[in-house]
Each structure stands twice: as structure tokens, then as C-alpha cells.
GROMACS .gro file of N, CA and C in nm:
model
  531
    1VAL      N    1  -1.018   0.729   0.269
    1VAL     CA    2  -0.869   0.725   0.271
    1VAL      C    3  -0.784   0.873   0.247
    2ALA      N    4  -0.706   0.916   0.316
    2ALA     CA    5  -0.611   1.034   0.289
    2ALA      C    6  -0.478   1.030   0.298
    3ILE      N    7  -0.404   1.129   0.235
    3ILE     CA    8  -0.265   1.165   0.227
    3ILE      C    9  -0.224   1.279   0.281
    4ALA      N   10  -0.138   1.298   0.356
    4ALA     CA   11  -0.119   1.435   0.398
    4ALA      C   12   0.052   1.457   0.334
    5LEU      N   13   0.071   1.559   0.297
    5LEU     CA   14   0.182   1.581   0.208
    5LEU      C   15   0.267   1.722   0.294
    6ASN      N   16   0.372   1.686   0.316
    6ASN     CA   17   0.485   1.785   0.405
    6ASN      C   18   0.527   1.901   0.266
    7LYS      N   19   0.464   1.955   0.282
    7LYS     CA   20   0.517   2.070   0.224
    7LYS      C   21   0.642   2.169   0.162
    8LYS      N   22   0.691   2.140   0.275
    8LYS     CA   23   0.864   2.161   0.276
    8LYS      C   24   0.937   2.045   0.204
    9LEU      N   25   0.896   1.950   0.169
    9LEU     CA   26   0.942   1.829   0.097
    9LEU      C   27   0.915   1.807  -0.030
   10VAL      N   28   0.776   1.844  -0.057
   10VAL     CA   29   0.707   1.816  -0.183
   10VAL      C   30   0.679   1.941  -0.261
   11ASN      N   31   0.604   1.914  -0.355
   11ASN     CA   32   0.578   2.015  -0.445
   11ASN      C   33   0.415   2.024  -0.442
   12ALA      N   34   0.352   2.051  -0.307
   12ALA     CA   35   0.211   2.009  -0.320
   12ALA      C   36   0.085   2.069  -0.382
   13PRO      N   37   0.140   2.203  -0.386
   13PRO     CA   38   0.017   2.293  -0.511
   13PRO      C   39   0.017   2.229  -0.607
   14GLU      N   40   0.103   2.156  -0.673
   14GLU     CA   41   0.122   2.085  -0.805
   14GLU      C   42   0.079   1.982  -0.815
   15SER      N   43   0.053   1.888  -0.718
   15SER     CA   44  -0.001   1.771  -0.688
   15SER      C   45  -0.133   1.739  -0.733
   16THR      N   46  -0.191   1.652  -0.805
   16THR     CA   47  -0.309   1.632  -0.822
   16THR      C   48  -0.396   1.510  -0.760
   17VAL      N   49  -0.515   1.498  -0.738
   17VAL     CA   50  -0.555   1.396  -0.670
   17VAL      C   51  -0.683   1.347  -0.741
   18THR      N   52  -0.705   1.210  -0.797
   18THR     CA   53  -0.789   1.155  -0.856
   18THR      C   54  -0.866   1.035  -0.744
   19VAL      N   55  -0.997   1.065  -0.748
   19VAL     CA   56  -1.057   0.990  -0.613
   19VAL      C   57  -1.145   0.871  -0.715
   20MET      N   58  -1.103   0.751  -0.725
   20MET     CA   59  -1.082   0.618  -0.805
   20MET      C   60  -1.222   0.538  -0.774
   21ILE      N   61  -1.207   0.522  -0.648
   21ILE     CA   62  -1.342   0.466  -0.540
   21ILE      C   63  -1.378   0.550  -0.417
   22PRO      N   64  -1.469   0.620  -0.417
   22PRO     CA   65  -1.524   0.717  -0.313
   22PRO      C   66  -1.491   0.663  -0.175
   23GLY      N   67  -1.413   0.698  -0.090
   23GLY     CA   68  -1.391   0.649   0.039
   23GLY      C   69  -1.289   0.499   0.063
   24ARG      N   70  -1.264   0.465  -0.076
   24ARG     CA   71  -1.179   0.369  -0.059
   24ARG      C   72  -1.049   0.349  -0.162
   25ALA      N   73  -1.057   0.436  -0.237
   25ALA     CA   74  -0.933   0.452  -0.320
   25ALA      C   75  -0.919   0.566  -0.405
   26MET      N   76  -0.783   0.628  -0.393
   26MET     CA   77  -0.738   0.754  -0.441
   26MET      C   78  -0.593   0.778  -0.503
   27LEU      N   79  -0.577   0.847  -0.621
   27LEU     CA   80  -0.495   0.841  -0.684
   27LEU      C   81  -0.414   1.006  -0.652
   28ILE      N   82  -0.300   0.976  -0.601
   28ILE     CA   83  -0.244   1.107  -0.585
   28ILE      C   84  -0.089   1.133  -0.678
   29ARG      N   85  -0.082   1.240  -0.794
   29ARG     CA   86   0.048   1.232  -0.857
   29ARG      C   87   0.092   1.364  -0.779
   30ILE      N   88   0.268   1.343  -0.747
   30ILE     CA   89   0.320   1.449  -0.659
   30ILE      C   90   0.444   1.470  -0.793
   31PRO      N   91   0.485   1.579  -0.824
   31PRO     CA   92   0.555   1.642  -0.895
   31PRO      C   93   0.683   1.564  -0.837
   32TRP      N   94   0.773   1.503  -0.920
   32TRP     CA   95   0.914   1.425  -0.884
   32TRP      C   96   1.038   1.475  -0.937
   33LYS      N   97   1.016   1.424  -1.066
   33LYS     CA   98   1.147   1.497  -1.165
   33LYS      C   99   1.058   1.607  -1.240
   34ARG      N  100   1.194   1.677  -1.343
   34ARG     CA  101   1.110   1.783  -1.405
   34ARG      C  102   0.994   1.743  -1.504
   35GLU      N  103   1.005   1.597  -1.568
   35GLU     CA  104   0.912   1.577  -1.689
   35GLU      C  105   0.814   1.440  -1.604
   36SER      N  106   0.825   1.422  -1.488
   36SER     CA  107   0.764   1.303  -1.426
   36SER      C  108   0.699   1.329  -1.302
   37SER      N  109   0.590   1.250  -1.257
   37SER     CA  110   0.540   1.255  -1.134
   37SER      C  111   0.549   1.132  -1.015
   38LEU      N  112   0.552   1.120  -0.918
   38LEU     CA  113   0.540   1.024  -0.832
   38LEU      C  114   0.381   0.981  -0.829
   39ARG      N  115   0.351   0.868  -0.861
   39ARG     CA  116   0.179   0.807  -0.865
   39ARG      C  117   0.156   0.705  -0.738
   40ILE      N  118   0.074   0.757  -0.635
   40ILE     CA  119   0.068   0.703  -0.483
   40ILE      C  120  -0.079   0.660  -0.533
   41LEU      N  121  -0.133   0.535  -0.504
   41LEU     CA  122  -0.240   0.477  -0.494
   41LEU      C  123  -0.265   0.447  -0.344
   42ASN      N  124  -0.344   0.500  -0.262
   42ASN     CA  125  -0.403   0.491  -0.165
   42ASN      C  126  -0.507   0.400  -0.130
   43VAL      N  127  -0.526   0.309  -0.103
   43VAL     CA  128  -0.636   0.249  -0.054
   43VAL      C  129  -0.709   0.174   0.080
   44TYR      N  130  -0.823   0.165   0.097
   44TYR     CA  131  -0.885   0.130   0.221
   44TYR      C  132  -0.970  -0.026   0.168
   45ALA      N  133  -0.906  -0.106   0.160
   45ALA     CA  134  -1.002  -0.232   0.116
   45ALA      C  135  -1.156  -0.279   0.229
   46PRO      N  136  -1.230  -0.313   0.160
   46PRO     CA  137  -1.337  -0.364   0.272
   46PRO      C  138  -1.293  -0.485   0.371
   47ASN      N  139  -1.304  -0.516   0.468
   47ASN     CA  140  -1.288  -0.633   0.574
   47ASN      C  141  -1.355  -0.743   0.517
   48ASN      N  142  -1.497  -0.735   0.470
   48ASN     CA  143  -1.550  -0.855   0.424
   48ASN      C  144  -1.478  -0.903   0.309
   49GLN      N  145  -1.474  -1.051   0.307
   49GLN     CA  146  -1.322  -1.114   0.212
   49GLN      C  147  -1.377  -1.125   0.069
   50ASN      N  148  -1.509  -1.137   0.043
   50ASN     CA  149  -1.599  -1.172  -0.137
   50ASN      C  150  -1.604  -0.977  -0.190
   51GLU      N  151  -1.628  -0.892  -0.072
   51GLU     CA  152  -1.614  -0.779  -0.138
   51GLU      C  153  -1.435  -0.720  -0.131
   52ASN      N  154  -1.388  -0.777  -0.047
   52ASN     CA  155  -1.239  -0.746  -0.084
   52ASN      C  156  -1.202  -0.776  -0.233
   53ALA      N  157  -1.236  -0.924  -0.266
   53ALA     CA  158  -1.235  -0.955  -0.408
   53ALA      C  159  -1.256  -0.873  -0.494
   54GLU      N  160  -1.407  -0.820  -0.478
   54GLU     CA  161  -1.433  -0.707  -0.584
   54GLU      C  162  -1.384  -0.603  -0.604
   55PHE      N  163  -1.345  -0.542  -0.460
   55PHE     CA  164  -1.274  -0.422  -0.464
   55PHE      C  165  -1.142  -0.417  -0.549
   56TRP      N  166  -1.069  -0.525  -0.533
   56TRP     CA  167  -0.923  -0.565  -0.615
   56TRP      C  168  -0.945  -0.518  -0.793
   57LYS      N  169  -1.050  -0.601  -0.800
   57LYS     CA  170  -1.103  -0.597  -0.932
   57LYS      C  171  -1.128  -0.483  -1.003
   58GLU      N  172  -1.213  -0.408  -0.902
   58GLU     CA  173  -1.280  -0.262  -0.965
   58GLU      C  174  -1.133  -0.167  -0.956
   59VAL      N  175  -1.033  -0.170  -0.854
   59VAL     CA  176  -0.917  -0.123  -0.860
   59VAL      C  177  -0.863  -0.124  -1.013
   60ASN      N  178  -0.829  -0.258  -1.029
   60ASN     CA  179  -0.739  -0.302  -1.134
   60ASN      C  180  -0.796  -0.211  -1.245
   61GLY      N  181  -0.911  -0.243  -1.252
   61GLY     CA  182  -1.030  -0.178  -1.397
   61GLY      C  183  -1.023  -0.051  -1.398
   62GLU      N  184  -1.027   0.034  -1.290
   62GLU     CA  185  -1.011   0.169  -1.275
   62GLU      C  186  -0.863   0.218  -1.316
   63LEU      N  187  -0.758   0.167  -1.299
   63LEU     CA  188  -0.635   0.184  -1.322
   63LEU      C  189  -0.611   0.142  -1.468
   64THR      N  190  -0.662   0.045  -1.536
   64THR     CA  191  -0.674   0.032  -1.676
   64THR      C  192  -0.746   0.079  -1.729
   65ARG      N  193  -0.873   0.148  -1.698
   65ARG     CA  194  -0.950   0.249  -1.790
   65ARG      C  195  -0.890   0.362  -1.810
   66ARG      N  196  -0.793   0.412  -1.690
   66ARG     CA  197  -0.737   0.550  -1.696
   66ARG      C  198  -0.601   0.563  -1.761
   67GLY      N  199  -0.577   0.416  -1.796
   67GLY     CA  200  -0.404   0.435  -1.788
   67GLY      C  201  -0.300   0.461  -1.716
   68GLU      N  202  -0.369   0.462  -1.583
   68GLU     CA  203  -0.261   0.483  -1.490
   68GLU      C  204  -0.188   0.361  -1.444
   69THR      N  205  -0.057   0.383  -1.417
   69THR     CA  206   0.057   0.291  -1.346
   69THR      C  207   0.104   0.339  -1.233
   70PRO      N  208   0.058   0.297  -1.087
   70PRO     CA  209   0.110   0.401  -0.980
   70PRO      C  210   0.257   0.328  -0.965
   71ASP      N  211   0.338   0.398  -0.881
   71ASP     CA  212   0.488   0.382  -0.855
   71ASP      C  213   0.456   0.311  -0.683
   72MET      N  214   0.372   0.365  -0.636
   72MET     CA  215   0.322   0.308  -0.501
   72MET      C  216   0.171   0.269  -0.473
   73ILE      N  217   0.182   0.166  -0.397
   73ILE     CA  218   0.012   0.118  -0.367
   73ILE      C  219   0.050   0.107  -0.245
   74LEU      N  220  -0.046   0.188  -0.150
   74LEU     CA  221  -0.046   0.167   0.005
   74LEU      C  222  -0.152   0.181   0.086
   75GLY      N  223  -0.168   0.128   0.224
   75GLY     CA  224  -0.282   0.150   0.246
   75GLY      C  225  -0.337   0.023   0.340
   76ASP      N  226  -0.470   0.015   0.375
   76ASP     CA  227  -0.496  -0.111   0.458
   76ASP      C  228  -0.585  -0.191   0.338
   77PHE      N  229  -0.499  -0.303   0.358
   77PHE     CA  230  -0.546  -0.410   0.267
   77PHE      C  231  -0.652  -0.499   0.298
   78ASN      N  232  -0.690  -0.530   0.450
   78ASN     CA  233  -0.757  -0.597   0.535
   78ASN      C  234  -0.773  -0.756   0.461
   79LEU      N  235  -0.659  -0.789   0.410
   79LEU     CA  236  -0.624  -0.934   0.404
   79LEU      C  237  -0.447  -0.968   0.386
   80VAL      N  238  -0.444  -1.072   0.394
   80VAL     CA  239  -0.284  -1.102   0.425
   80VAL      C  240  -0.250  -1.165   0.262
   81GLU      N  241  -0.177  -1.158   0.222
   81GLU     CA  242  -0.140  -1.290   0.101
   81GLU      C  243  -0.050  -1.393   0.173
   82GLN      N  244   0.016  -1.389   0.266
   82GLN     CA  245   0.068  -1.517   0.319
   82GLN      C  246   0.052  -1.523   0.440
   83ARG      N  247   0.017  -1.653   0.483
   83ARG     CA  248   0.000  -1.726   0.636
   83ARG      C  249   0.074  -1.629   0.718
   84ARG      N  250   0.202  -1.622   0.700
   84ARG     CA  251   0.287  -1.594   0.827
   84ARG      C  252   0.274  -1.483   0.847
   85ASP      N  253   0.204  -1.385   0.760
   85ASP     CA  254   0.148  -1.254   0.805
   85ASP      C  255   0.011  -1.207   0.894
   86ARG      N  256  -0.022  -1.352   0.961
   86ARG     CA  257  -0.116  -1.350   1.039
   86ARG      C  258  -0.084  -1.447   1.189
   87MET      N  259  -0.105  -1.411   1.312
   87MET     CA  260  -0.099  -1.510   1.414
   87MET      C  261  -0.226  -1.514   1.484
   88PRO      N  262  -0.254  -1.640   1.489
   88PRO     CA  263  -0.220  -1.756   1.413
   88PRO      C  264  -0.216  -1.746   1.282
   89PRO      N  265  -0.182  -1.829   1.210
   89PRO     CA  266  -0.171  -1.813   1.057
   89PRO      C  267  -0.302  -1.879   1.006
   90LYS      N  268  -0.308  -1.800   0.920
   90LYS     CA  269  -0.468  -1.864   0.851
   90LYS      C  270  -0.438  -1.803   0.716
   91ASP      N  271  -0.525  -1.883   0.621
   91ASP     CA  272  -0.534  -1.809   0.459
   91ASP      C  273  -0.677  -1.738   0.441
   92ASP      N  274  -0.604  -1.648   0.388
   92ASP     CA  275  -0.753  -1.537   0.345
   92ASP      C  276  -0.823  -1.598   0.229
   93LEU      N  277  -0.896  -1.558   0.185
   93LEU     CA  278  -1.017  -1.616   0.085
   93LEU      C  279  -0.910  -1.602  -0.059
   94ARG      N  280  -0.888  -1.720  -0.124
   94ARG     CA  281  -0.817  -1.728  -0.199
   94ARG      C  282  -0.873  -1.601  -0.331
   95GLU      N  283  -0.975  -1.641  -0.380
   95GLU     CA  284  -1.002  -1.502  -0.510
   95GLU      C  285  -0.961  -1.389  -0.437
   96ALA      N  286  -0.982  -1.312  -0.317
   96ALA     CA  287  -0.882  -1.195  -0.299
   96ALA      C  288  -0.778  -1.197  -0.309
   97ARG      N  289  -0.711  -1.284  -0.243
   97ARG     CA  290  -0.532  -1.273  -0.294
   97ARG      C  291  -0.530  -1.305  -0.422
   98ASP      N  292  -0.601  -1.360  -0.495
   98ASP     CA  293  -0.576  -1.387  -0.636
   98ASP      C  294  -0.579  -1.289  -0.720
   99GLU      N  295  -0.653  -1.153  -0.653
   99GLU     CA  296  -0.707  -1.041  -0.768
   99GLU      C  297  -0.612  -0.941  -0.729
  100LEU      N  298  -0.574  -0.938  -0.569
  100LEU     CA  299  -0.475  -0.841  -0.574
  100LEU      C  300  -0.347  -0.862  -0.624
  101GLU      N  301  -0.300  -1.012  -0.614
  101GLU     CA  302  -0.181  -1.058  -0.682
  101GLU      C  303  -0.162  -1.027  -0.859
  102ARG      N  304  -0.276  -1.036  -0.907
  102ARG     CA  305  -0.316  -0.970  -1.042
  102ARG      C  306  -0.277  -0.797  -1.052
  103LEU      N  307  -0.345  -0.719  -0.939
  103LEU     CA  308  -0.316  -0.600  -0.964
  103LEU      C  309  -0.169  -0.567  -0.915
  104MET      N  310  -0.110  -0.645  -0.830
  104MET     CA  311   0.046  -0.616  -0.783
  104MET      C  312   0.089  -0.659  -0.913
  105ILE      N  313   0.125  -0.794  -0.955
  105ILE     CA  314   0.212  -0.837  -1.072
  105ILE      C  315   0.152  -0.726  -1.231
  106GLY      N  316   0.033  -0.727  -1.231
  106GLY     CA  317   0.019  -0.628  -1.359
  106GLY      C  318   0.106  -0.455  -1.361
  107ASN      N  319   0.141  -0.420  -1.221
  107ASN     CA  320   0.177  -0.286  -1.211
  107ASN      C  321   0.326  -0.302  -1.164
  108SER      N  322   0.381  -0.456  -1.167
  108SER     CA  323   0.529  -0.449  -1.116
  108SER      C  324   0.574  -0.418  -0.998
  109MET      N  325   0.475  -0.456  -0.904
  109MET     CA  326   0.458  -0.378  -0.762
  109MET      C  327   0.541  -0.502  -0.655
  110ASN      N  328   0.642  -0.435  -0.546
  110ASN     CA  329   0.703  -0.538  -0.452
  110ASN      C  330   0.637  -0.498  -0.357
  111ASP      N  331   0.635  -0.628  -0.243
  111ASP     CA  332   0.585  -0.574  -0.086
  111ASP      C  333   0.728  -0.513  -0.043
  112VAL      N  334   0.735  -0.367   0.018
  112VAL     CA  335   0.851  -0.374   0.066
  112VAL      C  336   0.903  -0.391   0.180
  113TRP      N  337   0.804  -0.422   0.287
  113TRP     CA  338   0.844  -0.531   0.400
  113TRP      C  339   0.919  -0.649   0.377
  114ARG      N  340   0.836  -0.697   0.274
  114ARG     CA  341   0.916  -0.830   0.246
  114ARG      C  342   1.009  -0.844   0.155
  115LYS      N  343   1.049  -0.706   0.124
  115LYS     CA  344   1.198  -0.709   0.044
  115LYS      C  345   1.306  -0.683   0.109
  116MET      N  346   1.264  -0.586   0.254
  116MET     CA  347   1.357  -0.557   0.325
  116MET      C  348   1.374  -0.651   0.473
  117HIS      N  349   1.272  -0.737   0.475
  117HIS     CA  350   1.271  -0.793   0.612
  117HIS      C  351   1.199  -0.964   0.576
  118PRO      N  352   1.287  -1.032   0.471
  118PRO     CA  353   1.225  -1.134   0.451
  118PRO      C  354   1.204  -1.236   0.513
  119ALA      N  355   1.242  -1.254   0.666
  119ALA     CA  356   1.230  -1.363   0.761
  119ALA      C  357   1.130  -1.290   0.893
  120GLU      N  358   1.146  -1.164   0.898
  120GLU     CA  359   1.063  -1.112   0.982
  120GLU      C  360   0.922  -1.119   1.017
  121ARG      N  361   0.841  -1.130   1.120
  121ARG     CA  362   0.709  -1.130   1.140
  121ARG      C  363   0.687  -0.996   1.218
  122GLU      N  364   0.602  -0.922   1.192
  122GLU     CA  365   0.534  -0.775   1.241
  122GLU      C  366   0.417  -0.778   1.196
  123TYR      N  367   0.378  -0.733   1.289
  123TYR     CA  368   0.207  -0.699   1.255
  123TYR      C  369   0.154  -0.538   1.306
  124THR      N  370   0.057  -0.524   1.217
  124THR     CA  371  -0.023  -0.368   1.210
  124THR      C  372  -0.145  -0.345   1.292
  125TYR      N  373  -0.193  -0.477   1.323
  125TYR     CA  374  -0.333  -0.481   1.360
  125TYR      C  375  -0.344  -0.587   1.487
  126MET      N  376  -0.395  -0.570   1.576
  126MET     CA  377  -0.402  -0.656   1.681
  126MET      C  378  -0.574  -0.673   1.735
  127GLN      N  379  -0.633  -0.783   1.718
  127GLN     CA  380  -0.751  -0.794   1.744
  127GLN      C  381  -0.782  -0.809   1.870
  128LYS      N  382  -0.833  -0.715   1.951
  128LYS     CA  383  -0.846  -0.718   2.130
  128LYS      C  384  -0.928  -0.862   2.166
  129ALA      N  385  -1.007  -0.884   2.088
  129ALA     CA  386  -1.120  -1.000   2.158
  129ALA      C  387  -1.009  -1.095   2.140
  130THR      N  388  -0.981  -1.133   2.026
  130THR     CA  389  -0.935  -1.296   2.031
  130THR      C  390  -0.790  -1.249   2.030
  131GLY      N  391  -0.693  -1.172   2.040
  131GLY     CA  392  -0.550  -1.143   2.066
  131GLY      C  393  -0.484  -1.189   1.908
  132SER      N  394  -0.560  -1.223   1.828
  132SER     CA  395  -0.506  -1.268   1.683
  132SER      C  396  -0.453  -1.127   1.639
  133GLN      N  397  -0.363  -1.128   1.559
  133GLN     CA  398  -0.268  -1.017   1.478
  133GLN      C  399  -0.254  -1.008   1.331
  134SER      N  400  -0.228  -0.953   1.238
  134SER     CA  401  -0.230  -0.955   1.081
  134SER      C  402  -0.152  -0.815   1.086
  135ARG      N  403  -0.102  -0.825   0.929
  135ARG     CA  404  -0.001  -0.747   0.910
  135ARG      C  405  -0.104  -0.694   0.766
  136LEU      N  406  -0.229  -0.606   0.795
  136LEU     CA  407  -0.271  -0.543   0.730
  136LEU      C  408  -0.238  -0.431   0.605
  137GLU      N  409  -0.156  -0.352   0.708
  137GLU     CA  410  -0.087  -0.227   0.645
  137GLU      C  411  -0.005  -0.274   0.555
  138ARG      N  412   0.015  -0.218   0.424
  138ARG     CA  413   0.141  -0.230   0.342
  138ARG      C  414   0.144  -0.153   0.262
  139LEU      N  415   0.260  -0.174   0.196
  139LEU     CA  416   0.310  -0.067   0.113
  139LEU      C  417   0.405  -0.131   0.012
  140TYR      N  418   0.344  -0.088  -0.111
  140TYR     CA  419   0.414  -0.171  -0.239
  140TYR      C  420   0.496  -0.095  -0.310
  141LEU      N  421   0.604  -0.108  -0.372
  141LEU     CA  422   0.653  -0.018  -0.463
  141LEU      C  423   0.695  -0.090  -0.608
  142GLY      N  424   0.700   0.014  -0.716
  142GLY     CA  425   0.752  -0.037  -0.841
  142GLY      C  426   0.887  -0.057  -0.813
  143LYS      N  427   0.962  -0.085  -0.906
  143LYS     CA  428   1.124  -0.171  -0.877
  143LYS      C  429   1.207  -0.005  -0.917
  144PRO      N  430   1.159   0.089  -0.999
  144PRO     CA  431   1.268   0.245  -0.955
  144PRO      C  432   1.246   0.294  -0.816
  145ALA      N  433   1.090   0.297  -0.780
  145ALA     CA  434   1.078   0.359  -0.673
  145ALA      C  435   1.153   0.291  -0.518
  146LEU      N  436   1.160   0.111  -0.543
  146LEU     CA  437   1.218   0.071  -0.453
  146LEU      C  438   1.339   0.069  -0.434
  147ARG      N  439   1.448   0.104  -0.559
  147ARG     CA  440   1.556   0.150  -0.506
  147ARG      C  441   1.580   0.266  -0.457
  148GLN      N  442   1.503   0.336  -0.411
  148GLN     CA  443   1.493   0.472  -0.403
  148GLN      C  444   1.490   0.457  -0.221
  149ALA      N  445   1.393   0.371  -0.170
  149ALA     CA  446   1.348   0.349  -0.068
  149ALA      C  447   1.409   0.304   0.057
  150GLN      N  448   1.395   0.358   0.175
  150GLN     CA  449   1.472   0.324   0.287
  150GLN      C  450   1.386   0.345   0.431
  151GLY      N  451   1.450   0.250   0.510
  151GLY     CA  452   1.384   0.282   0.637
  151GLY      C  453   1.207   0.226   0.684
  152ASN      N  454   1.202   0.132   0.605
  152ASN     CA  455   1.067   0.051   0.608
  152ASN      C  456   1.017   0.021   0.747
  153ARG      N  457   0.922   0.061   0.812
  153ARG     CA  458   0.899   0.022   0.959
  153ARG      C  459   0.758   0.045   0.986
  154MET      N  460   0.692   0.003   1.095
  154MET     CA  461   0.564  -0.021   1.121
  154MET      C  462   0.567   0.046   1.286
  155VAL      N  463   0.506   0.155   1.284
  155VAL     CA  464   0.530   0.236   1.400
  155VAL      C  465   0.377   0.269   1.471
  156GLU      N  466   0.352   0.299   1.595
  156GLU     CA  467   0.249   0.315   1.647
  156GLU      C  468   0.225   0.523   1.649
  157PRO      N  469   0.119   0.523   1.589
  157PRO     CA  470   0.061   0.667   1.531
  157PRO      C  471   0.062   0.752   1.685
  158CYS      N  472   0.032   0.866   1.662
  158CYS     CA  473   0.024   0.979   1.778
  158CYS      C  474  -0.120   1.027   1.791
  159ILE      N  475  -0.224   0.937   1.693
  159ILE     CA  476  -0.324   0.982   1.699
  159ILE      C  477  -0.409   0.845   1.756
  160PRO      N  478  -0.513   0.842   1.850
  160PRO     CA  479  -0.553   0.743   1.870
  160PRO      C  480  -0.624   0.613   1.769
  161THR      N  481  -0.570   0.502   1.745
  161THR     CA  482  -0.609   0.400   1.640
  161THR      C  483  -0.568   0.265   1.691
  162ASP      N  484  -0.639   0.146   1.597
  162ASP     CA  485  -0.610   0.032   1.645
  162ASP      C  486  -0.499  -0.001   1.536
  163HIS      N  487  -0.463   0.066   1.473
  163HIS     CA  488  -0.383   0.004   1.382
  163HIS      C  489  -0.235   0.073   1.351
  164LYS      N  490  -0.134  -0.003   1.351
  164LYS     CA  491   0.009   0.082   1.344
  164LYS      C  492  -0.011   0.143   1.165
  165LEU      N  493   0.095   0.228   1.173
  165LEU     CA  494   0.140   0.308   1.038
  165LEU      C  495   0.269   0.241   0.982
  166VAL      N  496   0.256   0.212   0.857
  166VAL     CA  497   0.360   0.173   0.781
  166VAL      C  498   0.437   0.284   0.716
  167THR      N  499   0.558   0.269   0.747
  167THR     CA  500   0.673   0.399   0.714
  167THR      C  501   0.787   0.377   0.601
  168CYS      N  502   0.806   0.464   0.529
  168CYS     CA  503   0.936   0.387   0.425
  168CYS      C  504   0.959   0.559   0.357
  169GLY      N  505   1.095   0.589   0.355
  169GLY     CA  506   1.144   0.701   0.309
  169GLY      C  507   1.171   0.660   0.140
  170ILE      N  508   1.127   0.765   0.051
  170ILE     CA  509   1.161   0.760  -0.093
  170ILE      C  510   1.216   0.884  -0.132
  171THR      N  511   1.340   0.866  -0.141
  171THR     CA  512   1.448   0.983  -0.170
  171THR      C  513   1.472   0.999  -0.307
  172ASN      N  514   1.423   1.103  -0.400
  172ASN     CA  515   1.516   1.151  -0.514
  172ASN      C  516   1.615   1.222  -0.549
  173TYR      N  517   1.715   1.150  -0.532
  173TYR     CA  518   1.858   1.201  -0.543
  173TYR      C  519   1.875   1.319  -0.651
  174ARG      N  520   1.779   1.312  -0.746
  174ARG     CA  521   1.832   1.367  -0.912
  174ARG      C  522   1.776   1.536  -0.874
  175THR      N  523   1.692   1.588  -0.779
  175THR     CA  524   1.616   1.715  -0.791
  175THR      C  525   1.610   1.744  -0.612
  176PRO      N  526   1.618   1.892  -0.569
  176PRO     CA  527   1.634   1.942  -0.457
  176PRO      C  528   1.496   1.918  -0.376
  177TYR      N  529   1.400   1.867  -0.433
  177TYR     CA  530   1.281   1.875  -0.313
  177TYR      C  531   1.224   1.709  -0.348
   0.00000   0.00000   0.00000
């Protein structure tokens, strides 16, 4: 996992990174307001559904152990919560979905795409062998950050990959950065 910061827009030198699960989950704290930080959890969940369920348990446990509550959770979730986020529609392992749901409810997270596009279908990954598509990359925000969000899109990146990027602008109207 990785996060790129635009030094012209954020205070990158004062940001801190915590590796929670090597290669799979990291938390970055970016100074946001004078007395607080924007906490972003970046994840790359395992593709295997049983490992995926265990991954969400581990992430939730790490957040609890560290006393952290992210403002944003984003990345490649390698599962979908709703059938309509796969074409053709199919359910992922119930245990994996339940563990992810526990994490999101426990941290008061909202799926930004579903909030801004409740009826639309769009996908971030297409499996070439079968033509099936899924919305694996997602962005979740807590309520304060959700109020400051705009322009949630899925775009083709400028580097070669088989996944689309999920983008969203978050603006802090109280500070110049």
C-alpha cells in the first residue's frame, strides 16, 4: 500500500505513517486543522475470501489496540458488500462482509460512492478471462469528512494497471492548506 501526498496542498513533512499490517494496511495522519489530523487508513485486502475475513478482524483489532478512529478508509477491498457491485451479481463470503461491516459501523464510515450515486453501477475491476466486473476499490468517510467531500469518481490511472482509481476531493474550509 502507498499514499502520495501533494506537498503544495498538505503539510507532508508533519504527516506520520503507521504500518498496521505490512504490505496490507497503513494509517497516515495529515495535519488538518490547528489541533487535529486527517487520519487515512489505506488497505489492500487479500483476494482469498477466508483470508479477507481474517484481515478485517485484524484491522479492527489493530485500530482498537492503538485507540485509532480513521476519518477515511480507502483501497482495494477485494470483496463487495452488495450484489449490485458485481456483474454478474453474486455474493461474497458472508463472514468477510460481516467483518468489514463491523469495521465500518464501529468507525461510523459511509461508502462515498453509494452516498453520492445511490442507484448507479460502475466498476473498478474487470476480469479479462470471464468479463466479470466488480467495484473492489472504494472510499469510506466518517460523517465530518463526508460533509466536505465532492467529486467522487472512478478513473483510469496514467500507469498500467487493471484497476481503476477511486478519487474524491476533501476540502478543509477553515484553513489555507
